[in-house]
Coordinates of C-alpha atoms in Angstrom, one line a residue:
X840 CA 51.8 1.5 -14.8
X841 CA 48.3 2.0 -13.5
X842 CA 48.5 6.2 -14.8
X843 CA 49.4 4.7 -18.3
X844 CA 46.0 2.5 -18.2
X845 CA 44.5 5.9 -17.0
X846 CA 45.3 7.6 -19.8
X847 CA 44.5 4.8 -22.2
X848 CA 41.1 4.5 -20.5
X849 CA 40.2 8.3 -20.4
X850 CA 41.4 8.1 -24.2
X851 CA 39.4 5.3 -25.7
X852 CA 36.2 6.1 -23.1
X853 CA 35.6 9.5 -23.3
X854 CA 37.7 10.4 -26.8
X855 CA 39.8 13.7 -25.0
X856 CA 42.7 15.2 -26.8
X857 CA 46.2 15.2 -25.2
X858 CA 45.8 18.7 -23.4
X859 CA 42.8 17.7 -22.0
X860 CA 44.2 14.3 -20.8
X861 CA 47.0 16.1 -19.1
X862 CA 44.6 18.9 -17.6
X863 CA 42.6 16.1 -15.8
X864 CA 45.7 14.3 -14.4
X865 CA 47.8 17.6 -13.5
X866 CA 44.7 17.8 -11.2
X867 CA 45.9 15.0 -8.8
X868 CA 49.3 14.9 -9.1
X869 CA 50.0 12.5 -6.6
X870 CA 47.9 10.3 -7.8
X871 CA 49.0 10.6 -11.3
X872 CA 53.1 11.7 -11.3
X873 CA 54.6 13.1 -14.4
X874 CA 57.1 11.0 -15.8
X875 CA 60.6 12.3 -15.2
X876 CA 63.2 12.9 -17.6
X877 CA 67.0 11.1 -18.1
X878 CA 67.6 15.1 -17.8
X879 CA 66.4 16.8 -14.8
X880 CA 67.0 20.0 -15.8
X881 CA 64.3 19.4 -18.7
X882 CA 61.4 18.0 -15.8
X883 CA 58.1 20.5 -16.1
X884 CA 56.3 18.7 -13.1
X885 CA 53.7 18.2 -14.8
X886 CA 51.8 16.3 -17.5
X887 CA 51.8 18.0 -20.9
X888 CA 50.5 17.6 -24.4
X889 CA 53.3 15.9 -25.5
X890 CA 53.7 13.9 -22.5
X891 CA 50.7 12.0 -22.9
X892 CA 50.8 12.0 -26.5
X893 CA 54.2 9.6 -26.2
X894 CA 52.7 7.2 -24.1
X895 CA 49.4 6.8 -26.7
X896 CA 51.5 6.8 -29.7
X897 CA 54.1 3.9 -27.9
X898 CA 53.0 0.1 -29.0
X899 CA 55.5 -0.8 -26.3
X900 CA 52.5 -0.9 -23.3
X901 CA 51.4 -4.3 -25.3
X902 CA 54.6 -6.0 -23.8
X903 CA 55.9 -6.7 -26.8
X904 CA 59.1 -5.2 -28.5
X905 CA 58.9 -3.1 -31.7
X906 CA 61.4 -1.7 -33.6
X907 CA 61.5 0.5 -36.8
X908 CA 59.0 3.2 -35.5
X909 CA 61.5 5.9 -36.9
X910 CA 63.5 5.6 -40.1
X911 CA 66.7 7.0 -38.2
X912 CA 69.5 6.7 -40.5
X913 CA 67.0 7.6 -43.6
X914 CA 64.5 10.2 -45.0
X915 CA 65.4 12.1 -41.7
X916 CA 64.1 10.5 -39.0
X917 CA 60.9 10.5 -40.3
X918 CA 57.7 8.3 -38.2
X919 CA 57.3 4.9 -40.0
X920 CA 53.5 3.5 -40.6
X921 CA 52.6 1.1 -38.0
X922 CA 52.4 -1.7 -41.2
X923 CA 56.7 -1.4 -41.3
X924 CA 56.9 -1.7 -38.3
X925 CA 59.3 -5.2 -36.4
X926 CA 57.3 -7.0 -33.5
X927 CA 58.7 -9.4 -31.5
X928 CA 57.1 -12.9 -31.9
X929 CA 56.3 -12.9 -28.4
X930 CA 55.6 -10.5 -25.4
X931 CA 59.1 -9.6 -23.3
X932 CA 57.5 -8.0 -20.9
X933 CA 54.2 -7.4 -18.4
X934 CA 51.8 -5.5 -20.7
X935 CA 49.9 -2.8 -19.8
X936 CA 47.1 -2.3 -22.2
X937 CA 45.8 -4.8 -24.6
X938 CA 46.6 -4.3 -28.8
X939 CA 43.2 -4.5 -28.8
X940 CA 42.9 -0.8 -27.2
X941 CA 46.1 -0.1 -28.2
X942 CA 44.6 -0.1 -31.8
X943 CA 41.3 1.8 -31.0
X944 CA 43.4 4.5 -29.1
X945 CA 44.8 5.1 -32.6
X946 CA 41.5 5.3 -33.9
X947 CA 40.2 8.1 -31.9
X948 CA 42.8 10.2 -33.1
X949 CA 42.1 9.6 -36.4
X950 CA 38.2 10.4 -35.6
X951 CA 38.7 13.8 -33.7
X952 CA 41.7 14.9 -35.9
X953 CA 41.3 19.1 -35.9
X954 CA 39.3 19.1 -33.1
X955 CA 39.6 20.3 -29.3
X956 CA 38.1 18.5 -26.3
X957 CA 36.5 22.2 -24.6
X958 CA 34.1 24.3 -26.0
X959 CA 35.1 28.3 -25.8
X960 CA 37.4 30.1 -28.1
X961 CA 40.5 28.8 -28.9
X962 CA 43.5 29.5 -26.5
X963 CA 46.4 28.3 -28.1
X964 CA 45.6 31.0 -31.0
X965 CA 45.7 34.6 -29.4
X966 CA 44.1 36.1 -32.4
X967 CA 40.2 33.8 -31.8
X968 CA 37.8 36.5 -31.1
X969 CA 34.9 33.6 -31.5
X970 CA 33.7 30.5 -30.1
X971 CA 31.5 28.5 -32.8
X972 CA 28.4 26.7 -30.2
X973 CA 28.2 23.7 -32.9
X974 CA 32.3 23.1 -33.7
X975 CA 33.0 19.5 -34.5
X976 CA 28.7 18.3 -34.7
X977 CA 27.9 19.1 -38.0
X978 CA 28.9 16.9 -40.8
X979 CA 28.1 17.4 -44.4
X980 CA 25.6 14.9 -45.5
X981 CA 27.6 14.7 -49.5
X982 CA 30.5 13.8 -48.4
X983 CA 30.7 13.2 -44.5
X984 CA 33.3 15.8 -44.0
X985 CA 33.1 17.3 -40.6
X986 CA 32.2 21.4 -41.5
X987 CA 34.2 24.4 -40.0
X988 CA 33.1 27.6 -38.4
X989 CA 33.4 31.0 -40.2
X990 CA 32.9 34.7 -39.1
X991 CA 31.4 36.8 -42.4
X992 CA 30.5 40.5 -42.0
X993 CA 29.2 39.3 -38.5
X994 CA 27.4 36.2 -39.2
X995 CA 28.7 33.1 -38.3
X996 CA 28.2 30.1 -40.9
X997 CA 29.6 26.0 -40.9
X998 CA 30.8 25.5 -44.1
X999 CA 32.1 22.3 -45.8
X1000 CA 34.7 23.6 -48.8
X1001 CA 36.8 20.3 -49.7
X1002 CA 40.2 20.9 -51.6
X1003 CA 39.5 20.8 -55.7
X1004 CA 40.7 17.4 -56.0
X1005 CA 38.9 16.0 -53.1
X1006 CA 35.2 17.2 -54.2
X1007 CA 33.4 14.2 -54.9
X1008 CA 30.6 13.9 -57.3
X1009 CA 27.3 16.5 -57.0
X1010 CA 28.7 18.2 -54.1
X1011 CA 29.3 22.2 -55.2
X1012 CA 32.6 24.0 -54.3
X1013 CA 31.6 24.9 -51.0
X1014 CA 27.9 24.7 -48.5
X1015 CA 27.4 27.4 -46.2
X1016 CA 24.9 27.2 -43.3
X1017 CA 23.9 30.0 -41.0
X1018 CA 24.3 29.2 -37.2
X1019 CA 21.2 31.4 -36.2
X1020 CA 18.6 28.8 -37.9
X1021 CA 20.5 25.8 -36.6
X1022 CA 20.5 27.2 -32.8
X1023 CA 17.0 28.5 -33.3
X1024 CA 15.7 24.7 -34.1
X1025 CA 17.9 23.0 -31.8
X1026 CA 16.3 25.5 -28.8
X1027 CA 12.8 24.7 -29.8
X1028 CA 13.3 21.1 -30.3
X1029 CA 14.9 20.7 -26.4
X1030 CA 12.6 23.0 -25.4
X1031 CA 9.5 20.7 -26.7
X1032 CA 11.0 17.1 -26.6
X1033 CA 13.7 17.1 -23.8
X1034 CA 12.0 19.8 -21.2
X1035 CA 8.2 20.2 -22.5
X1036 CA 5.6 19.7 -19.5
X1037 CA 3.9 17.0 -21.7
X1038 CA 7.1 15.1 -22.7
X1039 CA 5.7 12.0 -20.4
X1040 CA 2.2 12.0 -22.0
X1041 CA 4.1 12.1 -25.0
X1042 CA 6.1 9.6 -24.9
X1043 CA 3.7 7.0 -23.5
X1044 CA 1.5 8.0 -27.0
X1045 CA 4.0 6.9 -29.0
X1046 CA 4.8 3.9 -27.1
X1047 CA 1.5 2.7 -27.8
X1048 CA 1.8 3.3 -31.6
X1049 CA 4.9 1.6 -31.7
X1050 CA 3.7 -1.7 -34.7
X1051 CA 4.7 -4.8 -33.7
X1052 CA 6.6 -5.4 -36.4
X1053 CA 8.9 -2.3 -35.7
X1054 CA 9.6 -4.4 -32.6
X1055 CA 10.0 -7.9 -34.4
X1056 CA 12.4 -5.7 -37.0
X1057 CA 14.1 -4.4 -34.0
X1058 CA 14.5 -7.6 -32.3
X1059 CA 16.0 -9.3 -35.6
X1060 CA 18.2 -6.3 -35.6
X1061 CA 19.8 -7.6 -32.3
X1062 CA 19.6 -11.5 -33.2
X1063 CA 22.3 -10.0 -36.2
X1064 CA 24.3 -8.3 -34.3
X1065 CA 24.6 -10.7 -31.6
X1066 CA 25.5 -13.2 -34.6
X1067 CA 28.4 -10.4 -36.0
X1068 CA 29.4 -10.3 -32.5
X1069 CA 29.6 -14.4 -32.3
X1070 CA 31.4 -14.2 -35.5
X1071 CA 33.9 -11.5 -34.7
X1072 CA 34.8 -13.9 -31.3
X1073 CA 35.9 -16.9 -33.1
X1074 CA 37.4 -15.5 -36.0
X1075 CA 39.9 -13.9 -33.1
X1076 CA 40.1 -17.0 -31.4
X1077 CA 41.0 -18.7 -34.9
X1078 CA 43.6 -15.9 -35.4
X1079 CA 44.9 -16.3 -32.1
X1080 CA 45.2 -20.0 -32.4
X1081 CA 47.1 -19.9 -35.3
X1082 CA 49.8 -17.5 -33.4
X1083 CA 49.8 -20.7 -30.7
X1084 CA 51.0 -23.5 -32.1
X1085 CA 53.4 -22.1 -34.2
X1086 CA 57.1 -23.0 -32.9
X1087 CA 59.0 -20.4 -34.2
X1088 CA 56.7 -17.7 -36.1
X1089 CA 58.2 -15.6 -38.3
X1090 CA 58.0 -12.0 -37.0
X1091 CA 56.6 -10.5 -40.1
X1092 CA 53.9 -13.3 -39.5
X1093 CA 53.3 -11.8 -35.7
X1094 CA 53.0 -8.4 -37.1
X1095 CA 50.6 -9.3 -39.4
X1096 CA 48.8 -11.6 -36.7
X1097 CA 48.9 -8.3 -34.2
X1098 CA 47.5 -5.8 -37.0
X1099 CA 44.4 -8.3 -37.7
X1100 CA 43.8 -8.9 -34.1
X1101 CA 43.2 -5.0 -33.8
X1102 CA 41.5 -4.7 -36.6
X1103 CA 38.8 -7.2 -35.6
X1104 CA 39.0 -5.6 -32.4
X1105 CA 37.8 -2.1 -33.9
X1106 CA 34.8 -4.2 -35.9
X1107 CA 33.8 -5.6 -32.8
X1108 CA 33.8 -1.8 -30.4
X1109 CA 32.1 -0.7 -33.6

């Protein structure tokens, strides 16, 4: 139980893939021991991509029961979205993450889809011969795409190239940028902002240029977002409230009930 919160908590807190999950708990394995298969001839002894990807992907750590993840007698076993799938109309067991974070683990797999956890070349292709120093923190400003390295005749580029039927409106076929200027301004910038000698004296000049109504704006800002916040609180509590004093809800009407609650859940992290 508690390594299954571990690995939701390292998911949803710091965003790391499944290898990297399993690298930090292989590193204390008696605090974190691998699950153990039916089989024992199949055990590994340790935690492994897949491993940890089972226990992220089950929505049986909320306590409740679901069923219909898999179409298993039909178009061959394939994974059923989460909106087909059967949840009981009340917890069986003790849970041991919330569908809240259940729900925003989901989400961080969608948000850092095709991208690794460690910088360095890539080790599960043998064939990398390069490590790009930006991969996964540039994003195309037409069409928020995340862009790609590229090696060509020795120069490495980002480029954002979005399948034909995918280019949106005044965006070209492809946008190449060359690493050398990016690296170049992002070594002066540190090197004048983050470590400059006068960064202090700096910064307590702008402080004192700051207008007063940047900081009334500023304060509004957070008198809004305190009232989203507000908001987002009792429309769960409404939501939740409904589920209560229901007598026998229908289960289609708990699933629904369970995909809203995580969905508010997500607007609120956000």
């Amino acid at each position: 139980g508690p390594v299954v919160q571990t690995i939701f908590r390292l998911r949803i807190g710091e965003t790391l893939g499944y290898q990297a999950i399993a690298d930090r708990l292989n590193l204390d394995l008696d605090r974190y021991p691998p699950p153990e298969p039916i089989n024992p001839s199949r055990a590994v002894g340790k935690w492994t991509h897949s491993s940890v990807r089972d226990i992220l992907v089950n929505p049986k750590y909320t306590g409740y029961m679901v069923w219909n993840r898999r179409a298993t007698t039909s178009a061959g076993g394939r994974n059923n979205p989460p909106e087909e799938w059967v949840w009981s109309s009340r917890p069986t067991h003790e849970p041991l993450v919330s569908i809240e974070d259940f729900t925003i683990a989901q989400q961080v797999g969608r948000r850092r889809e095709g991208s690794r956890s460690r910088p360095g070349p890539n080790t599960a292709c043998p064939d990398a011969r390069r490590a790009y120093v930006l991969r996964s923190y540039l994003t195309c400003a037409v069409c928020d795409r995340r862009m790609f390295g590229k090696d060509s005749r020795g120069r490495v580029y980002y480029v954002c190239s979005p399948k034909r039927a995918y280019v949106p409106e005044g965006h070209p076929p492809s946008i190449w940028i060359r690493e050398e200027p990016l690296i170049k301004g992002l070594s002066d910038f540190f090197a004048r902002e983050i470590f400059g000698s006068g960064r202090r004296e700096r910064l307590q000049v702008m402080l004192g240029q700051v207008d007063d109504t940047e900081i009334q704006a500023h304060q509004e800002s957070i008198k809004g977002l305190e009232r989203s916040l507000q908001d987002l609180q009792r429309r769960q509590e409404r939501l939740l409230y409904s589920l209560e004093i229901m007598d026998d809800p229908d289960p289609l009407v708990v699933r629904d009930v369970n995909l809203r609650a995580g969905q508010l859940a997500v607007q609120r992290e956000s």
